[in-house]
Amino acid sequence: MKVNGKEYRSLWFEDGKLLMIDQRKLPFEFSIFEARSVDDVAFAIKDMVVRGAPAIGCAAAYGIVLAEKNEIEVAFTKLANTRPTAHDLFHALEYMRRKIEEGEDPLDAAEKYVEQIIDKCRKIGEYGETLIQDGARILTHCNAGALATVDYGTALSPMRVAKRRGKKIFVYVDETRPRLQGSLTSWELKNEEIEHVVIPDNAAGYFMERGEVDMILVGADRIAMNGDFANKIGTYEKAVLAKENDIPFYVAAPLSTFDRNLGRGEDIVIEERGEDEIRRIRDTEIFPEWVKVKNPAFDVTPARYVTAFITEKGIIKPDEITEKLF
Amino acid sequence: MKVNGKEYRSLWFEDGKLLMIDQRKLPFEFSIFEARSVDDVAFAIKDMVVRGAPAIGCAAAYGIVLAEKNEIEVAFTKLANTRPTAHDLFHALEYMRRKIEEGEDPLDAAEKYVEQIIDKCRKIGEYGETLIQDGARILTHCNAGALATVDYGTALSPMRVAKRRGKKIFVYVDETRPRLQGSLTSWELKNEEIEHVVIPDNAAGYFMERGEVDMILVGADRIAMNGDFANKIGTYEKAVLAKENDIPFYVAAPLSTFDRNLGRGEDIVIEERGEDEIRRIRDTEIFPEWVKVKNPAFDVTPARYVTAFITEKGIIKPDEITEKLF
């Protein structure tokens, strides 16, 4: 991804450290967080220095590299316990365990894992771009960009490709309360010079109903075999509104986000995050202490609202998952 | 309404001044804004010291009282130009014009107008309460409480009555970005000792889909004769989600919110408010200056999503408006 014209990844391994663009400080400040231990990586995942299902997986893979040899089992447990919803986290840890058992060098294995993720995102961009008409007005929720996937992004990857191929596109970016990841998406789109506007989540339906949105493109944190999928809270709302307004709804995700052990979305564990994410924004209190709040971080969108999944193996309908992908 | 156990109205006329609970400072600070001139009242409406369709109407009525005799025409124009969407504003100004032409004292006319509004809200509470089951879990959007209507509220009035009659209820309060009027609703419910929780707007669909919401109860800013209605941005989203999940969706509003000159919702003027409402919360910048934002303050929900309107004349279906109300 471009940052002020220079190529970056959202995280990379260098001189025995895992370096990550600190997503907590964007879009106000571009700074790099250094993780020197498994605990640093676990903190970075929990506190959302790094976020987005594929990027969390990559951070966890590098996290294993940072573990002392005699603490590797502890490292697997610590990293698996950071966040419960994103499937990529468990996928990455299983991959690392397998490779280490096969005698592969952990850093080589992690680098290979990350390169695979990046390559998948590139392919998602190629396939997804074919769905984008010149002049398309696309709505996206949360950040499913390069920040969330090391490079390219999932939902944003087709937009990058469309832009580079000269298609004119316009993006409605949900601000995505409570954590306002829409600001990360806006930051990426600005760096890519893609025209866009940030809107309150409440206004997504308004623009859909007025016929100003041609397609919805989002990422995913975990996808069940029947096509139900978990993603950032509010995704379900946008999916229902898309269907009601006959707007195609696409979910972009690599195969690592599909959970082969999960038949239906009902069984996905939804992470409840802290009240402070709602109460405070950038250290400003927006609700007093006496206000009770609830903060489910994800929701599950049933497969019937999904037009298709955009994967590194092509564009597939929800009922084709087991047949075509696995 | 109760505030720390004492009875209050959201605005009242005293010693030649219009006094208003300053809604910009709630729920952090309870303070009273004094308007001594038409300009003060116009400012208070525009800047949302006072908000909520019926309360805006009442403030405008008192605003006319503050006008010098030779400036009354200017006052009508100034007040009519404060906010374009709420029908009550125009209804109140027409009422004041008629009464003044009939030779009535402006203050008497305004007081009568306000008493009528309060009485209507009381009746809305009586009718609406019959729809609330003991143990009901109710979702509401924005603030359609006593603050928005001088007393009782529209959507909150049935909840107050239910509570006073000993029904146990639980309220999900959408935080209602960008202006977070959910905090006002929370403040009113706390004063009324009604159990509730504030949720991000993105989570409303999540709780509906899980079967944790039994009914939706909202207010309105303008209602067309076919039952389409304008209300705070995001209302349309919640209405679509309610229908999708078979949850009854009720709109509580006095007849002054119905616009007899308006056949369908399409013709309602939607106010676009300033970018700063999205960019900043309590003086903290949450999006940098380079982020483009859009801020439509209202949306229009088509009549087909409305189960019924709760009015001072009873509970009526959207297709009964002209027959039963006018």
XYZ file of C-alpha atoms in Angstrom:
652
model
C 0.000 0.000 0.000
C 1.067 3.562 -0.578
C 1.699 5.849 2.404
C 2.547 9.358 1.292
C 3.670 7.904 -2.036
C 5.961 5.229 -0.499
C 5.226 1.469 -0.483
C 4.468 -0.044 2.916
C 3.065 -3.142 4.506
C 0.935 -2.898 7.637
C 3.451 -5.137 9.442
C 6.850 -6.719 8.743
C 9.690 -8.515 10.493
C 13.039 -6.748 10.708
C 16.147 -7.185 12.894
C 14.451 -9.668 15.187
C 11.436 -7.447 15.796
C 7.894 -7.337 14.487
C 7.138 -3.810 13.264
C 3.537 -2.692 12.797
C 1.852 0.481 11.633
C 0.129 1.572 14.842
C -3.533 1.596 13.782
C -4.644 3.113 17.079
C -2.952 6.374 16.093
C -4.172 6.598 12.520
C -5.396 8.644 10.747
C -3.878 11.373 12.914
C -0.372 10.023 13.291
C 1.661 7.569 11.226
C 3.891 5.688 13.648
C 5.452 2.255 13.950
C 4.927 -0.053 16.932
C 7.786 -2.419 17.793
C 7.055 -5.862 19.245
C 10.071 -7.664 20.700
C 8.276 -10.488 22.512
C 5.218 -12.714 22.371
C 3.642 -10.564 25.061
C 4.178 -7.443 22.944
C 2.420 -9.131 20.014
C -0.458 -10.367 22.175
C -0.871 -6.843 23.538
C -0.781 -5.385 20.006
C -3.558 -7.721 18.860
C -5.744 -7.203 21.935
C -5.334 -3.448 22.002
C -5.850 -3.192 18.225
C -2.432 -1.809 17.309
C -2.980 -4.367 14.563
C -6.476 -5.350 13.489
C -8.308 -7.017 10.634
C -8.621 -10.786 10.427
C -5.783 -11.569 7.935
C -3.376 -9.081 9.555
C -4.071 -10.539 13.000
C -3.155 -13.953 11.574
C 0.126 -12.623 10.170
C 0.994 -10.852 13.430
C 0.362 -14.084 15.328
C 2.593 -16.040 12.914
C 5.442 -13.592 13.516
C 4.608 -13.708 17.219
C 5.537 -17.405 17.265
C 8.909 -16.447 15.732
C 9.556 -14.212 18.742
C 8.947 -17.040 21.239
C 11.848 -18.638 23.078
C 12.153 -22.322 22.131
C 11.070 -23.567 25.553
C 8.095 -21.210 25.637
C 6.565 -22.007 22.297
C 3.527 -23.811 23.759
C 2.828 -20.868 26.038
C 3.146 -18.574 23.026
C 0.523 -20.539 21.071
C -1.877 -20.263 24.000
C -1.218 -16.577 24.650
C -1.758 -15.628 21.020
C -4.847 -17.819 20.566
C -6.438 -16.074 23.548
C -6.097 -12.535 22.230
C -9.288 -12.272 20.188
C -11.977 -14.913 19.718
C -13.792 -14.057 16.481
C -11.253 -13.754 13.635
C -10.688 -17.167 12.097
C -7.375 -16.202 10.495
C -5.755 -16.102 13.926
C -6.364 -19.819 14.499
C -5.589 -20.656 10.900
C -2.198 -18.928 11.156
C -1.323 -20.578 14.463
C -2.209 -24.034 13.110
C -0.060 -23.351 10.066
C 2.907 -22.354 12.242
C 2.516 -25.421 14.454
C 2.466 -27.728 11.426
C 5.511 -26.111 9.829
C 7.515 -26.138 13.046
C 6.631 -29.807 13.581
C 7.863 -30.439 10.021
C 11.176 -28.869 11.051
C 10.829 -25.612 9.126
C 12.503 -22.476 10.446
C 9.767 -20.391 12.173
C 10.738 -17.134 10.458
C 10.746 -18.801 7.026
C 7.352 -20.301 7.763
C 5.909 -16.972 8.939
C 7.292 -15.116 5.923
C 5.790 -17.717 3.624
C 2.443 -17.407 5.388
C 2.475 -13.643 4.993
C 3.473 -13.810 1.321
C 0.609 -16.213 0.721
C -1.851 -13.821 2.365
C -0.592 -10.927 0.269
C -0.807 -13.012 -2.882
C -4.371 -14.038 -2.023
C -5.347 -10.410 -1.513
C -3.824 -9.527 -4.879
C -5.922 -12.231 -6.530
C -9.044 -11.078 -4.665
C -8.390 -7.679 -6.211
C -8.132 -9.152 -9.712
C -11.342 -11.162 -9.419
C -13.246 -8.478 -7.561
C -12.332 -5.765 -10.022
C -14.396 -7.506 -12.718
C -17.507 -6.799 -10.619
C -16.875 -3.047 -10.493
C -18.429 -0.987 -13.278
C -16.782 2.219 -14.430
C -18.447 4.985 -12.421
C -19.534 2.624 -9.642
C -20.533 3.994 -6.242
C -19.439 1.460 -3.647
C -20.297 1.353 0.054
C -17.927 -0.294 2.531
C -18.044 -0.878 6.279
C -15.107 -0.932 8.710
C -11.587 -1.280 7.296
C -10.905 -4.269 5.087
C -7.866 -2.645 3.533
C -4.128 -3.145 3.426
C -3.953 -2.270 7.130
C -6.191 -5.249 7.881
C -4.342 -7.683 5.587
C -0.655 -6.629 5.453
C -1.118 -5.378 1.873
C -3.812 -4.711 -0.795
C -6.713 -5.506 1.496
C -9.737 -7.705 0.929
C -12.693 -5.371 0.241
C -10.352 -2.532 -0.767
C -8.214 -4.672 -3.080
C -10.732 -4.681 -5.975
C -11.066 -0.893 -5.566
C -7.282 -0.440 -5.824
C -7.190 -2.556 -8.988
C -10.171 -0.710 -10.487
C -8.507 2.624 -9.779
C -5.177 1.521 -11.264
C -6.979 0.323 -14.394
C -8.496 3.747 -14.870
C -12.039 3.083 -13.673
C -13.686 5.996 -11.937
C -15.152 4.936 -8.608
C -16.660 6.662 -5.599
C -16.714 5.096 -2.136
C -19.115 5.665 0.771
C -17.196 4.763 3.918
C -19.219 3.953 7.055
C -17.456 5.599 9.984
C -17.993 2.302 11.851
C -18.690 3.064 15.474
C -17.506 2.400 18.027
C -13.866 2.236 16.894
C -14.272 4.426 13.788
C -12.280 2.166 11.487
C -13.836 4.141 8.636
C -11.097 6.674 9.319
C -8.507 3.981 8.473
C -10.313 3.212 5.229
C -10.454 6.914 4.426
C -6.713 7.191 5.108
C -5.980 4.300 2.734
C -8.270 5.630 0.001
C -6.722 9.077 0.280
C -3.250 7.577 -0.133
C -4.575 5.725 -3.198
C -6.296 8.895 -4.474
C -9.715 7.228 -4.590
C -12.632 9.636 -4.263
C -14.723 8.944 -1.169
C -16.755 10.325 1.697
C -17.145 9.195 5.310
C -20.734 8.918 6.553
C -22.323 8.085 9.913
C -23.346 4.418 9.985
C -26.914 5.667 10.310
C -26.735 7.257 6.845
C -25.803 4.114 4.881
C -29.454 3.150 4.432
C -30.342 6.692 3.411
C -27.899 6.648 0.504
C -28.941 3.127 -0.502
C -32.610 4.041 -0.510
C -31.950 7.077 -2.701
C -30.294 4.889 -5.337
C -26.857 6.358 -4.732
C -25.084 3.075 -3.971
C -24.403 0.500 -6.721
C -22.722 -2.205 -4.671
C -21.561 -3.094 -1.163
C -18.117 -4.555 -0.599
C -17.016 -5.699 2.874
C -14.491 -8.054 4.446
C -15.102 -10.883 6.910
C -13.689 -12.201 10.161
C -15.009 -15.744 9.928
C -17.109 -17.537 7.332
C -19.116 -20.704 7.978
C -19.476 -23.463 5.405
C -23.087 -22.495 4.680
C -22.045 -18.907 3.845
C -23.062 -17.212 7.096
C -20.262 -14.860 8.098
C -19.088 -12.748 11.016
C -17.789 -9.250 10.430
C -17.624 -5.905 12.240
C -20.788 -4.940 14.111
C -23.197 -3.220 11.710
C -22.385 -5.417 8.715
C -25.622 -7.336 9.209
C -27.595 -4.069 9.129
C -25.991 -3.004 5.853
C -26.593 -6.448 4.325
C -30.309 -6.359 5.153
C -30.557 -2.836 3.729
C -28.716 -3.876 0.570
C -31.136 -6.737 -0.021
C -34.145 -4.509 0.642
C -32.838 -2.065 -1.970
C -31.697 -4.693 -4.520
C -28.051 -3.738 -4.208
C -25.485 -6.530 -4.690
C -23.605 -7.371 -1.495
C -20.107 -8.867 -1.826
C -17.819 -10.271 0.857
C -14.098 -10.324 0.028
C -11.971 -12.780 2.008
C -9.142 -15.276 1.543
C -9.772 -18.970 2.193
C -8.039 -18.592 5.546
C -11.136 -16.767 6.788
C -13.396 -19.751 6.014
C -13.788 -22.068 8.988
C -14.131 -25.639 7.749
C -15.220 -26.801 11.183
C -18.131 -24.424 11.271
C -21.379 -25.424 9.608
C -23.449 -22.345 10.422
C -22.956 -18.818 11.677
C -24.920 -19.350 14.879
C -21.939 -21.020 16.500
C -19.517 -18.144 15.949
C -18.277 -16.679 19.233
C -18.972 -12.937 19.276
C -16.404 -10.876 21.137
C -17.839 -8.402 23.649
C -15.322 -5.597 23.957
C -14.877 -3.055 26.728
C -17.323 -0.256 27.534
C -14.628 2.362 27.097
C -14.674 1.865 23.331
C -18.152 3.372 23.384
C -17.708 5.781 26.271
C -14.560 7.477 25.040
C -13.175 8.693 21.752
C -9.543 9.783 21.723
C -9.575 10.175 25.511
C -12.694 12.341 25.487
C -15.582 11.025 27.532
C -18.715 10.982 25.377
C -20.997 9.183 27.821
C -20.804 9.725 31.600
C -19.916 6.813 33.854
C -23.525 6.170 34.893
C -24.604 5.340 31.331
C -24.693 1.575 30.816
C -23.456 0.470 27.398
C -23.097 -2.781 25.452
C -20.368 -3.377 22.914
C -20.695 -6.504 20.792
C -17.785 -6.150 18.351
C -19.151 -8.349 15.557
C -22.392 -9.610 14.140
C -23.297 -12.579 11.964
C -24.879 -12.005 8.566
C -26.857 -14.979 7.260
C -25.795 -16.340 3.859
C -29.075 -15.337 2.208
C -27.936 -11.697 2.180
C -24.649 -12.434 0.393
C -24.568 -12.063 -3.390
C -21.137 -13.712 -3.615
C -17.786 -14.176 -1.890
C -14.696 -12.836 -3.632
C -11.792 -15.203 -2.868
C -8.362 -15.972 -4.303
C -10.039 -18.880 -6.107
C -12.650 -16.725 -7.796
C -16.127 -15.382 -7.182
C -18.434 -17.932 -5.619
C -22.002 -17.994 -4.357
C -22.710 -18.943 -0.721
C -24.098 -22.360 -1.710
C -20.965 -23.203 -3.703
C -18.500 -22.975 -0.784
C -17.959 -26.664 -0.045
C -18.204 -27.680 -3.701
C -15.783 -25.110 -5.151
C -13.451 -24.072 -2.345
C -12.652 -27.125 -0.230
C -40.287 15.168 33.540
C -38.223 14.403 36.601
C -34.712 15.832 36.922
C -33.001 14.639 40.073
C -36.443 14.011 41.521
C -37.821 17.519 40.745
C -40.447 18.250 38.056
C -39.200 20.185 35.013
C -40.206 21.108 31.510
C -37.599 21.290 28.751
C -38.530 24.958 28.212
C -40.756 27.586 29.839
C -41.447 31.309 29.768
C -40.599 33.327 32.881
C -40.039 37.038 33.579
C -40.091 37.965 29.902
C -37.512 35.337 28.956
C -37.650 31.918 27.371
C -35.721 29.454 29.532
C -34.544 26.150 28.080
C -32.656 23.162 29.407
C -29.457 23.400 27.370
C -29.477 20.083 25.527
C -25.992 20.661 24.102
C -24.554 20.240 27.597
C -26.491 17.178 28.658
C -25.917 14.562 29.924
C -22.762 16.028 31.467
C -24.144 19.283 32.765
C -27.670 20.387 33.638
C -27.888 24.089 32.820
C -30.483 26.590 31.666
C -30.147 28.688 28.515
C -31.850 32.109 28.585
C -33.301 33.579 25.394
C -34.204 37.258 25.577
C -34.797 37.952 21.889
C -35.982 36.359 18.673
C -32.353 36.034 17.608
C -31.543 34.152 20.801
C -34.384 31.716 20.097
C -33.355 31.265 16.445
C -29.804 30.566 17.595
C -31.043 28.091 20.211
C -33.020 26.153 17.595
C -30.237 26.145 14.984
C -27.508 25.237 17.432
C -29.685 22.577 19.073
C -29.881 24.081 22.559
C -33.460 22.928 22.010
C -34.241 20.053 19.676
C -37.020 17.603 18.901
C -39.872 18.527 16.586
C -42.579 19.428 19.161
C -40.110 21.310 21.420
C -38.820 23.304 18.436
C -42.437 24.278 17.705
C -42.961 25.438 21.300
C -39.680 27.392 21.341
C -40.720 29.127 18.118
C -44.127 30.002 19.576
C -42.446 31.638 22.584
C -39.971 33.229 20.180
C -42.819 35.188 18.595
C -43.727 36.456 22.077
C -40.228 37.935 22.356
C -40.559 39.888 19.081
C -41.053 43.647 19.149
C -44.442 44.560 17.637
C -42.910 46.184 14.536
C -40.605 43.238 13.959
C -43.092 40.427 14.111
C -42.927 39.653 10.380
C -39.146 39.484 10.544
C -39.485 37.180 13.553
C -41.727 34.770 11.647
C -39.188 34.610 8.829
C -36.180 34.231 11.114
C -37.747 31.409 13.090
C -39.100 29.594 10.005
C -35.587 29.576 8.551
C -33.913 27.865 11.490
C -34.480 24.223 10.554
C -36.263 22.874 7.490
C -37.407 19.346 8.377
C -39.491 19.470 11.579
C -43.108 20.122 10.687
C -44.035 21.309 14.167
C -42.008 24.466 13.625
C -44.250 25.606 10.779
C -47.364 24.355 12.526
C -46.544 26.439 15.625
C -45.750 29.563 13.619
C -49.009 29.283 11.660
C -50.876 28.862 14.937
C -49.253 31.977 16.397
C -49.996 34.008 13.257
C -53.655 32.989 13.332
C -54.058 33.765 17.030
C -52.334 37.135 16.762
C -54.544 38.037 13.790
C -57.532 37.073 15.926
C -56.292 39.584 18.495
C -55.113 37.117 21.120
C -52.250 38.071 23.409
C -49.099 36.370 22.031
C -47.997 34.992 25.405
C -51.459 33.550 26.105
C -51.459 31.976 22.644
C -47.995 30.473 23.098
C -48.839 29.117 26.551
C -51.988 27.528 25.141
C -50.000 25.985 22.296
C -47.502 24.502 24.736
C -50.208 23.159 27.058
C -51.843 21.493 24.073
C -48.570 19.822 23.090
C -48.036 18.568 26.623
C -51.589 17.274 26.780
C -51.136 15.483 23.448
C -47.959 13.829 24.694
C -49.771 12.699 27.839
C -52.470 11.100 25.676
C -49.847 9.494 23.424
C -48.460 7.930 26.579
C -51.876 6.584 27.575
C -52.599 5.052 24.183
C -49.053 3.826 23.607
C -48.817 2.149 26.978
C -51.496 -0.355 25.917
C -49.051 -1.674 23.295
C -46.323 -2.403 25.856
C -46.342 -5.873 27.396
C -45.026 -6.410 30.895
C -41.373 -7.387 30.477
C -41.094 -5.787 27.035
C -37.687 -4.989 25.554
C -38.074 -1.800 23.519
C -35.584 -0.236 21.104
C -35.621 3.512 20.477
C -33.593 5.814 18.263
C -32.576 9.418 18.968
C -34.380 11.295 21.738
C -38.141 11.519 21.496
C -38.508 12.314 25.157
C -39.616 15.182 27.362
C -36.598 17.177 26.205
C -37.891 16.964 22.643
C -41.495 17.801 23.512
C -41.483 20.094 26.595
C -42.805 17.247 28.735
C -43.566 13.487 28.690
C -42.152 12.927 25.221
C -43.602 11.106 22.247
C -41.792 7.752 22.012
C -40.781 7.931 25.689
C -44.254 8.877 26.953
C -45.688 5.331 26.698
C -42.569 4.048 28.499
C -43.076 6.524 31.361
C -46.714 5.477 31.709
C -45.796 1.770 31.575
C -43.181 2.292 34.286
C -45.565 4.262 36.507
C -48.154 1.510 36.134
C -45.650 -1.042 37.382
C -44.740 -2.758 34.130
C -41.169 -3.930 33.936
C -39.525 -2.719 30.736
C -36.008 -2.653 29.315
C -34.909 -0.129 26.686
C -32.168 -0.405 24.056
C -31.118 3.164 23.255
C -29.300 3.776 19.951
C -26.486 6.228 20.651
C -27.620 8.054 17.468
C -24.572 9.402 15.723
C -23.612 11.971 14.849
C -25.131 14.045 17.687
C -25.471 11.204 20.193
C -28.987 12.084 21.274
C -29.089 8.607 22.803
C -27.283 10.173 25.743
C -30.293 12.484 26.255
C -32.643 9.522 26.192
C -30.416 7.706 28.661
C -30.429 10.769 30.914
C -34.248 10.891 30.857
C -34.633 7.154 31.458
C -32.191 7.313 34.356
C -34.198 10.141 35.928
C -37.307 7.992 35.462
C -35.497 4.897 36.834
C -36.203 2.871 33.684
C -33.675 0.108 33.034
C -31.791 0.609 29.766
C -28.533 0.309 27.884
C -26.956 2.530 25.209
C -25.700 0.703 22.107
C -23.841 1.779 18.982
C -26.315 2.294 16.117
C -24.532 -0.567 14.370
C -25.643 -2.985 17.087
C -29.407 -2.396 16.808
C -29.752 -5.024 14.068
C -27.644 -7.463 16.078
C -30.013 -7.354 19.045
C -33.082 -7.526 16.794
C -31.750 -10.538 14.932
C -31.058 -12.354 18.200
C -34.672 -11.944 19.266
C -33.826 -9.551 22.094
C -36.078 -6.698 20.952
C -39.878 -6.940 21.204
C -40.865 -3.593 19.717
C -39.437 -0.388 18.257
C -40.754 2.970 19.380
C -39.548 6.204 17.745
C -40.702 9.789 17.246
C -41.089 11.722 13.992
C -40.188 15.114 12.584
C -42.714 15.187 9.751
C -45.359 12.731 8.588
C -46.909 12.688 5.120
C -50.550 11.852 4.505
C -49.651 8.422 3.076
C -47.747 7.521 6.263
C -44.190 8.087 5.020
C -42.308 9.954 7.734
C -39.060 11.803 8.334
C -37.096 11.241 11.498
C -33.492 11.308 12.711
C -30.988 9.747 10.304
C -30.834 5.998 10.894
C -34.557 5.575 11.598
C -35.072 4.117 8.124
C -32.365 1.512 8.809
C -34.001 0.420 12.052
C -37.428 0.255 10.373
C -36.152 -2.038 7.615
C -34.434 -4.242 10.201
C -37.588 -4.374 12.311
C -39.644 -5.547 9.346
C -37.017 -8.126 8.377
C -37.155 -9.506 11.913
C -40.953 -9.275 12.354
C -40.719 -6.729 15.140
C -43.555 -4.184 15.407
C -42.429 -0.655 14.591
C -44.381 2.235 16.153
C -44.088 5.971 15.515
C -45.339 8.255 18.304
C -46.243 11.806 17.291
C -48.885 14.453 17.899
C -51.069 15.614 15.002
C -48.919 18.743 14.723
C -46.201 16.550 13.185
C -48.506 15.439 10.349
C -48.201 17.665 7.295
C -51.580 17.886 5.568
C -50.006 19.491 2.512
C -47.665 16.589 1.989
C -48.902 13.554 0.084
C -45.746 11.477 0.155
C -42.417 11.393 1.942
C -40.367 11.995 -1.201
C -41.074 15.691 -1.030
C -39.755 16.204 2.494
C -36.764 18.542 2.582
C -33.845 16.786 4.295
C -31.576 19.084 6.273
C -27.855 18.653 5.582
C -26.034 19.754 8.719
C -22.436 20.841 9.167
C -19.402 18.575 8.818
C -18.249 19.439 12.318
C -21.061 17.366 13.824
C -19.297 14.314 12.418
C -15.718 15.517 12.730
C -15.835 16.545 16.374
C -17.321 15.242 19.567
C -17.197 17.522 22.600
C -14.434 19.596 20.978
C -12.292 16.560 20.221
C -11.410 16.072 16.571
C -12.264 12.518 15.557
C -11.602 12.865 11.827
C -8.778 15.015 10.447
C -9.628 17.984 8.235
C -8.779 16.155 4.994
C -11.523 13.559 5.521
C -14.613 14.464 3.510
C -17.857 13.751 5.325
C -21.595 13.947 4.601
C -24.171 14.681 7.241
C -27.827 14.251 6.225
C -29.659 14.844 9.509
C -32.856 12.947 8.680
C -34.131 10.152 6.510
C -37.568 9.209 5.232
C -39.072 5.859 6.186
C -41.761 4.634 3.794
C -45.170 3.895 5.334
C -44.910 0.164 4.575
C -42.458 -0.228 7.467
C -44.756 1.394 10.035
C -46.950 -0.884 12.129
C -48.932 2.075 13.509
C -48.770 5.704 14.584
C -49.459 6.508 18.218
C -51.231 9.884 18.359
C -53.329 11.844 20.832
C -56.348 10.544 18.903
C -55.384 6.908 19.284
C -53.384 4.236 17.507
C -53.865 4.330 13.772
C -52.435 2.446 10.796
C -50.628 4.360 8.021
C -53.538 3.912 5.583
C -56.009 5.351 8.099
C -54.393 8.791 8.432
C -56.725 10.865 6.269
C -59.800 8.882 7.282
C -59.274 8.950 11.054
C -57.114 11.980 11.817
C -58.099 14.819 9.521
